[in-house]
Tab-separated table of C-alpha atoms in Angstrom:
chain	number	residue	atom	x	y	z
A	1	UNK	CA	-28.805	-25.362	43.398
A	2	UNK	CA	-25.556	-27.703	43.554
A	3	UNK	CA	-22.438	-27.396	42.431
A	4	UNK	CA	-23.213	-29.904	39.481
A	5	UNK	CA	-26.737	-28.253	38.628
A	6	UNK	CA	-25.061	-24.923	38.526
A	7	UNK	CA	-22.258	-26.241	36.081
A	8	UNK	CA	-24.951	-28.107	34.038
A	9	UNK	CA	-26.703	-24.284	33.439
A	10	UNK	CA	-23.149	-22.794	32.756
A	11	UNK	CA	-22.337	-25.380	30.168
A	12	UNK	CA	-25.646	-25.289	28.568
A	13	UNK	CA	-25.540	-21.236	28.334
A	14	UNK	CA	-21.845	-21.506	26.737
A	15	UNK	CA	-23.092	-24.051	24.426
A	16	UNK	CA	-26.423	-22.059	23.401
A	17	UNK	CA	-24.257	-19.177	22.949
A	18	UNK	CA	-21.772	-21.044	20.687
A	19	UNK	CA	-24.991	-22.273	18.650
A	20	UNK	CA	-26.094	-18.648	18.348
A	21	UNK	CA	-22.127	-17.525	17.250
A	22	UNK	CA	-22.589	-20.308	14.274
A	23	UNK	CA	-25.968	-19.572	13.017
A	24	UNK	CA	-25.317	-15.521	13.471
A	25	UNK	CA	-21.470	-15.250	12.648
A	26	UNK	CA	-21.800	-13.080	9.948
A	27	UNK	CA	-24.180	-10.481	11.690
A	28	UNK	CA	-22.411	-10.907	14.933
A	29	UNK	CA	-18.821	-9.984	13.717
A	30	UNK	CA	-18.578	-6.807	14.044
A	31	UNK	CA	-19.986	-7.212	17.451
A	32	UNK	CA	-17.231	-10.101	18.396
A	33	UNK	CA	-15.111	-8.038	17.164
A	34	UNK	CA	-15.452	-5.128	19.117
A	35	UNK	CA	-16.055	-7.130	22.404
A	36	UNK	CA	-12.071	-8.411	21.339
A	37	UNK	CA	-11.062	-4.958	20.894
A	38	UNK	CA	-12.300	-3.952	24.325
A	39	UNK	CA	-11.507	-6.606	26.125
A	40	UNK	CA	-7.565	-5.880	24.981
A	41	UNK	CA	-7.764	-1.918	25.263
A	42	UNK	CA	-9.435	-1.721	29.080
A	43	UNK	CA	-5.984	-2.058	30.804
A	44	UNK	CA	-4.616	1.195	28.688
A	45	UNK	CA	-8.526	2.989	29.334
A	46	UNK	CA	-7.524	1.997	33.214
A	47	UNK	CA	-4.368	3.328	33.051
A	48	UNK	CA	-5.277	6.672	31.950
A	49	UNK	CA	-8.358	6.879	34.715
A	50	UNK	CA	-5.624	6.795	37.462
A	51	UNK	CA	-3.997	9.531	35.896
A	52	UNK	CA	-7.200	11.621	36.675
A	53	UNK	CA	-8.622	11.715	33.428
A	54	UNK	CA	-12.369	10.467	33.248
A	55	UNK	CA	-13.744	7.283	31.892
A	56	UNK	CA	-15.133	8.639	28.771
A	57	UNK	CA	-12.243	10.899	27.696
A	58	UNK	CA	-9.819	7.514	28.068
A	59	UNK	CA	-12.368	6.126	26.251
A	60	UNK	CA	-11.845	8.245	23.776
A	61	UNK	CA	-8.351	8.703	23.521
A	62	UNK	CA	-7.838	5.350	23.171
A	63	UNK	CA	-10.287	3.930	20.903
A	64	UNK	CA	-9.543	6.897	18.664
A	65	UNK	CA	-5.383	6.632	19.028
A	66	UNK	CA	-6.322	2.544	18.000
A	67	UNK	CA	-8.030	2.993	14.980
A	68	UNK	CA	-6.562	5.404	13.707
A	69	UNK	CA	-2.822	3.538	14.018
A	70	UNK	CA	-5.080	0.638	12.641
A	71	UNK	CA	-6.578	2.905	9.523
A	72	UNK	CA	-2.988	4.693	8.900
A	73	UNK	CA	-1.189	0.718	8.563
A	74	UNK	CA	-3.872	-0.484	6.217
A	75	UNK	CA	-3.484	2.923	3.817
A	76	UNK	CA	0.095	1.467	4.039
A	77	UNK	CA	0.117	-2.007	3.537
A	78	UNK	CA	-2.711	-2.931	1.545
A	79	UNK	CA	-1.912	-1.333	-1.969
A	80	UNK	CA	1.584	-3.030	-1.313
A	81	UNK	CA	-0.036	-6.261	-0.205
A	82	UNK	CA	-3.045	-5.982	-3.041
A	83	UNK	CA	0.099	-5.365	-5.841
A	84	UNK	CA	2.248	-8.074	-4.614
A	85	UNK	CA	-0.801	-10.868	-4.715
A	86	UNK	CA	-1.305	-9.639	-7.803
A	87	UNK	CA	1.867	-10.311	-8.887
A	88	UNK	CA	2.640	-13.512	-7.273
A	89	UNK	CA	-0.355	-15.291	-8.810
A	90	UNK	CA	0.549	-13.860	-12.269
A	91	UNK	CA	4.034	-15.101	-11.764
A	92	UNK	CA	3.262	-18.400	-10.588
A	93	UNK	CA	3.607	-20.343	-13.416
A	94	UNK	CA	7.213	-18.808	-14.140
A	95	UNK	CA	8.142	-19.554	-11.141
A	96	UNK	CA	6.510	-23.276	-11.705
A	97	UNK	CA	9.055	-23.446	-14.810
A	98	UNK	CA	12.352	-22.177	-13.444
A	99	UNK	CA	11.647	-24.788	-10.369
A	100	UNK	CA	11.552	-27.729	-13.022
A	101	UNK	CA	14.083	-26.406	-14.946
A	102	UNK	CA	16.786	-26.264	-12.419
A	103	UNK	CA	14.961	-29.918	-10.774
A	104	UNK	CA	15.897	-31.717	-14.293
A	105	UNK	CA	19.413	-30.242	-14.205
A	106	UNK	CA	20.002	-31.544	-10.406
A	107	UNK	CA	18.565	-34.574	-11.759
A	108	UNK	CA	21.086	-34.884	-14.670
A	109	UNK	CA	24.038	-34.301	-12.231
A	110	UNK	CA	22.413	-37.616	-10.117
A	111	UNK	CA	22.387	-39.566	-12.921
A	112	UNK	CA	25.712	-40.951	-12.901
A	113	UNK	CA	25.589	-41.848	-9.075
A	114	UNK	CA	21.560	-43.008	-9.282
A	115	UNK	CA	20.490	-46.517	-10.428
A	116	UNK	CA	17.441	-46.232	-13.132
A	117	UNK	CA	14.675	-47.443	-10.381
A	118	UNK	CA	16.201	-44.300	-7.948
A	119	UNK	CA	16.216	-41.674	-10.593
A	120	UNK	CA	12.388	-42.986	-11.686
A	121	UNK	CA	11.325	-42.548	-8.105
A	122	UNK	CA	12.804	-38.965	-7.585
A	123	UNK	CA	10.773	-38.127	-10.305
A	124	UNK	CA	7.831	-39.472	-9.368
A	125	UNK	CA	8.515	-37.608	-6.388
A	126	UNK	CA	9.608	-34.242	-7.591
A	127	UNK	CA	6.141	-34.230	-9.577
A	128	UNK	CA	4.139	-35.006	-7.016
A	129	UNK	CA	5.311	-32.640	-4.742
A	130	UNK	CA	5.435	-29.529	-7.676
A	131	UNK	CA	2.275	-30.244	-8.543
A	132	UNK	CA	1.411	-29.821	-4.609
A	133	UNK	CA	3.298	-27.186	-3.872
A	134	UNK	CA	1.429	-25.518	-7.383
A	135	UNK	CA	-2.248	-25.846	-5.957
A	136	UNK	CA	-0.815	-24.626	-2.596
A	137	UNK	CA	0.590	-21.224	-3.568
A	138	UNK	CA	-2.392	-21.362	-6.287
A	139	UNK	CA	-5.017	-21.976	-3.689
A	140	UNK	CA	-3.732	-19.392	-1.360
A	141	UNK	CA	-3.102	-16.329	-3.879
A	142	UNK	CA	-7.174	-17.068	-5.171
A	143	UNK	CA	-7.724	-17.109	-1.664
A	144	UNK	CA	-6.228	-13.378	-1.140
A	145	UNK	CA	-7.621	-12.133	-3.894
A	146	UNK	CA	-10.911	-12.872	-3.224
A	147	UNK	CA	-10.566	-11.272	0.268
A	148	UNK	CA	-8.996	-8.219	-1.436
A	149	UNK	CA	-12.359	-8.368	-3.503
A	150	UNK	CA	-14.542	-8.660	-0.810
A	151	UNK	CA	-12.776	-5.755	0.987
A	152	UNK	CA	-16.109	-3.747	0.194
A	153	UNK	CA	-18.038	-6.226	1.651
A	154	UNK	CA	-16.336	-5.412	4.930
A	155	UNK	CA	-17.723	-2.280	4.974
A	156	UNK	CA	-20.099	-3.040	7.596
A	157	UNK	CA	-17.648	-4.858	10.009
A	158	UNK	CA	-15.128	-0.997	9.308
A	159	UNK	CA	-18.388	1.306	10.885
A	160	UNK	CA	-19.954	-0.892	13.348
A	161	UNK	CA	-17.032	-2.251	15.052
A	162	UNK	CA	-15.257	0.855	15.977
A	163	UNK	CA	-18.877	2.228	17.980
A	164	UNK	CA	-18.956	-1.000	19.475
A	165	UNK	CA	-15.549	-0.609	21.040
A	166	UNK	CA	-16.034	2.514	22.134
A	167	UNK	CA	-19.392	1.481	24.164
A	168	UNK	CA	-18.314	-1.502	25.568
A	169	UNK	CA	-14.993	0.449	26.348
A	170	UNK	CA	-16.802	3.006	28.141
A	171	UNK	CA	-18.656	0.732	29.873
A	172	UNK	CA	-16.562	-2.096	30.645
A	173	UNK	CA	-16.528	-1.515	34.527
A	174	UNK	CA	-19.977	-1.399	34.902
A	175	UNK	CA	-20.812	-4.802	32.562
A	176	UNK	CA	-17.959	-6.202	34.120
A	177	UNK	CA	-20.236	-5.672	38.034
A	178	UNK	CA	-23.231	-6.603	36.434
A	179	UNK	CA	-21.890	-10.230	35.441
A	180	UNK	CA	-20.666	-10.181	39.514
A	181	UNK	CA	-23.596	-9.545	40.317
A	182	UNK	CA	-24.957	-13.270	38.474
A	183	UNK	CA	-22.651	-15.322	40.263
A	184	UNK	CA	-23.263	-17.492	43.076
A	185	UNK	CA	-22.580	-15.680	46.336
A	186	UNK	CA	-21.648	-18.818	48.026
A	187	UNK	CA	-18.900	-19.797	45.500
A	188	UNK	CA	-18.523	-16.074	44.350
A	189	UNK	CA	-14.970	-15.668	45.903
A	190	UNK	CA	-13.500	-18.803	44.264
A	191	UNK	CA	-15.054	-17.798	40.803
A	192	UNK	CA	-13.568	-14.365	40.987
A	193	UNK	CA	-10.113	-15.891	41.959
A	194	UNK	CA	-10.027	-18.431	38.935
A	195	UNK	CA	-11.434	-15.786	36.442
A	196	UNK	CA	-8.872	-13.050	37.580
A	197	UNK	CA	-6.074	-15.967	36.949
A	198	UNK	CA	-7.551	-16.755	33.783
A	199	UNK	CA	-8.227	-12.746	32.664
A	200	UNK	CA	-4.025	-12.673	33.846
A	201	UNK	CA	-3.044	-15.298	31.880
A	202	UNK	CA	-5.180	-14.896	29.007
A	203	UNK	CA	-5.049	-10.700	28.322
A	204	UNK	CA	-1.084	-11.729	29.145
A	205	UNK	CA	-0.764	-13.490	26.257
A	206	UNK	CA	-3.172	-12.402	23.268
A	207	UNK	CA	-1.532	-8.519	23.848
A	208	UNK	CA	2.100	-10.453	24.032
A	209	UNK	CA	1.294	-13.027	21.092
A	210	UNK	CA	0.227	-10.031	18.589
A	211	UNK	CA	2.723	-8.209	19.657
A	212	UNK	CA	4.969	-10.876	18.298
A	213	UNK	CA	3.276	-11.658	15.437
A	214	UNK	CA	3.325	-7.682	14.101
A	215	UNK	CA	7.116	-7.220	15.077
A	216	UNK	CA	8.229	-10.407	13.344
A	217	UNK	CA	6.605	-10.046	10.574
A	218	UNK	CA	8.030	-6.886	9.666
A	219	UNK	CA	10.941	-8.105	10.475
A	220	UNK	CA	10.810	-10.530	7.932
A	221	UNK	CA	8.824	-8.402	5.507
A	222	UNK	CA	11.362	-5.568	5.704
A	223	UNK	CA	14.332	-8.460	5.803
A	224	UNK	CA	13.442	-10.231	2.544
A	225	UNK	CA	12.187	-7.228	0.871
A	226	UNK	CA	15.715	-6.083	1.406
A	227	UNK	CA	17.527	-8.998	0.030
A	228	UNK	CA	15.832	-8.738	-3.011
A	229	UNK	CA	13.294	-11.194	-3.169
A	230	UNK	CA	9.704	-11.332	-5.310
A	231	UNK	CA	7.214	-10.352	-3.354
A	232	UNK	CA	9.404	-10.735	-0.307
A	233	UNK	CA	7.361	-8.401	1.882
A	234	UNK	CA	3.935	-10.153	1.406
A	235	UNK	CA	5.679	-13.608	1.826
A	236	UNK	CA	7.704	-12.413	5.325
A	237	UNK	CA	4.946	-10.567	6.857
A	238	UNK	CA	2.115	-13.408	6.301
A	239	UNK	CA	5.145	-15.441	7.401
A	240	UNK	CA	5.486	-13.577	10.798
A	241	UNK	CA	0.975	-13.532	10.866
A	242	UNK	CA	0.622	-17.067	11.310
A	243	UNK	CA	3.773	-17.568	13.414
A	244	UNK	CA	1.404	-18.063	16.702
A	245	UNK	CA	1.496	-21.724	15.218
A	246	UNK	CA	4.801	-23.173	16.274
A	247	UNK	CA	7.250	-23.921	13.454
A	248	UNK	CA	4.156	-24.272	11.272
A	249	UNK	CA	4.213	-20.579	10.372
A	250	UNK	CA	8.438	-19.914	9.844
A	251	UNK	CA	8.275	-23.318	7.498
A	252	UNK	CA	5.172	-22.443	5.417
A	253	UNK	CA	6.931	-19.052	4.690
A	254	UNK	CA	10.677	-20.370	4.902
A	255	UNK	CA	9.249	-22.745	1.680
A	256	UNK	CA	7.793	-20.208	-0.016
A	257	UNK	CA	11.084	-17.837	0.464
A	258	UNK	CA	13.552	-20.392	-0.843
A	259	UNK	CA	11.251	-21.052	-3.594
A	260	UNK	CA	10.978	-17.949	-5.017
A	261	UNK	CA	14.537	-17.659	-4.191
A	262	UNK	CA	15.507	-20.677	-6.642
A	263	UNK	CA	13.171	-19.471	-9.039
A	264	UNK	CA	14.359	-15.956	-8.922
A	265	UNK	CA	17.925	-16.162	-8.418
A	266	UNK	CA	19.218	-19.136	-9.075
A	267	UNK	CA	22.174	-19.425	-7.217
A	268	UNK	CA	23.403	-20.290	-3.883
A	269	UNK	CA	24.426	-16.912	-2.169
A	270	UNK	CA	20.757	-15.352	-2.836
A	271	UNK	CA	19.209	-18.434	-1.371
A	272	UNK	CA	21.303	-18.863	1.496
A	273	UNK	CA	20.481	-14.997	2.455
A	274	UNK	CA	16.798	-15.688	2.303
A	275	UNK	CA	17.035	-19.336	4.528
A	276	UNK	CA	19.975	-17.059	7.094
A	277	UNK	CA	16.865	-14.151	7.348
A	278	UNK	CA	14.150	-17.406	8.603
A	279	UNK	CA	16.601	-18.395	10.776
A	280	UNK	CA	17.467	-14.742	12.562
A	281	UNK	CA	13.835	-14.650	13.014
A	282	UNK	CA	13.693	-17.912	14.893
A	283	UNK	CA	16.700	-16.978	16.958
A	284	UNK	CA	15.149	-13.235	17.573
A	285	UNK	CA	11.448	-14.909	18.453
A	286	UNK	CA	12.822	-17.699	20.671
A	287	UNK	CA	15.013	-15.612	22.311
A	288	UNK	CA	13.951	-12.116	22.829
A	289	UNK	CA	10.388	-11.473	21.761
A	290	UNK	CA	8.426	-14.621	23.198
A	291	UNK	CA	10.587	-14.464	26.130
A	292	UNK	CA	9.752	-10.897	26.493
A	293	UNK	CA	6.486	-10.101	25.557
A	294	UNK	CA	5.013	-13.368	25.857
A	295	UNK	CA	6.657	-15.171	28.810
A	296	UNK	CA	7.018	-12.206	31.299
A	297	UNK	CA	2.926	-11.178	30.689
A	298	UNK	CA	2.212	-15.161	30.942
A	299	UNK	CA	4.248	-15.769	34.032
């Protein structure tokens, strides 16, 4: 078989087994899932081999020590999280008001320096963008809710993913030699090279990414939820969740901060405590935690 023929059957396999991910997502989850979990937890399981203990004790050790850390958080953070959602989407239109309010008295102050035709367009503009920003936040909280209400629904994904960790876990080494043993021993070497670099690179950064997700978005939970804010600790740690987008993530949640903060506070000191938080976070991600979690693993 050639080079090309053998790439041909490679990308057909990844392709049927993309087709079979679509059509079977919802039964294959759990399974994904726990493939994902495995895949990130070997190095630790590997770790504690070479201090003499045996494959299945790591095994268990570690799958254990994970979900339990991962059980302990969510007894933590989702009655907070569940009461906060709650809250926010109940408090939405408040907020909605206040925003308006203090928009029309801005507005009044512009008057005297704004043609007729400029003040008409602002507030064309200031609608458009209210109404927006309403179906955003609106859209989102309905969104959390109904995950919070399908949390039994999950059920499922809570037992079977934790036995499939622990099985692929235990027997990571041994798939790991079987899928060796499929690849062509004349290009064998080179394919081992290349997936090793990509393994590296990729383990490298998923562990050093969530890492940074997790630590910033306490930080901004715990940050705004000391300064005050609504809901500050839902709004920071979703904030720090999504911030494996660049800047996407720090300005959904640095809008959402400083409008809450207008609509809560109303004055200037408040507000510019919530936008100097957003901006410690950017200056602790860029500079420490990427840096050191992501850039160091990522080479």
């Amino acid at each position: 078989m050639t080079v090309r023929q053998q790439a041909w059957s490679w990308g057909v396999a990844f392709a049927v087994f993309l087709g079979l991910l679509y059509l079977l997502g919802d039964i294959l989850t759990p399974f994904v899932a726990g493939m994902a979990i495995a895949y990130l937890l070997d190095p630790a399981c590997d770790r504690l081999e070479g201090m003499g203990c045996s494959r299945i004790v790591a095994t268990c050790i570690i799958t254990g020590t994970f979900f339990i850390l991962a059980i302990v958080l969510l007894l933590l953070l989702v009655p907070l999280i569940t009461a906060q959602i709650v809250n926010f989407a109940q408090n939405i239109p408040d907020y909605t008001t206040a925003l308006r309010e203090k928009a029309v008295f801005v507005i009044g102050l512009l008057e005297s320096r704004l043609g007729p035709d400029e003040l008409a367009q602002l507030r064309d503009a200031f609608s458009a963008v209210s109404s927006d920003v309403v179906k955003f936040f609106l859209s989102m909280a309905g969104g959390l809710a109904s995950g919070v209400e399908s949390l039994l629904t999950l059920a499922s994904l809570a037992l079977i993913t934790p036995i499939v960790t622990f099985y692929l876990l235990r027997d990571w080494d041994h798939i790991v030699a079987k899928v060796d043993g499929w690849l062509p021993r004349a290009s064998a070497d080179v394919i081992r090279t290349q997936i090793r670099l990509v393994d590296d690179t990729l383990s490298g950064f998923a562990r050093g990414q969530a890492t940074v997700c997790i630590l910033l978005g306490s930080f901004y939970g715990v940050g705004l939820l000391l300064a005050g804010l609504d809901f500050g600790f839902i709004v920071g740690f979703l904030t720090g969740l999504i911030s494996f987008v660049p800047y996407f993530g720090m300005l959904v949640g640095l809008i959402a901060g400083l409008a809450i903060a207008i609509a809560q506070f109303g004055e200037i000191a408040p507000v510019a405590i919530v936008a100097a938080i957003f901006a410690a976070g950017q200056l602790l991600e860029g500079n420490v935690l990427t840096p050191k979690l992501v850039g160091d693993r990522v080479g």
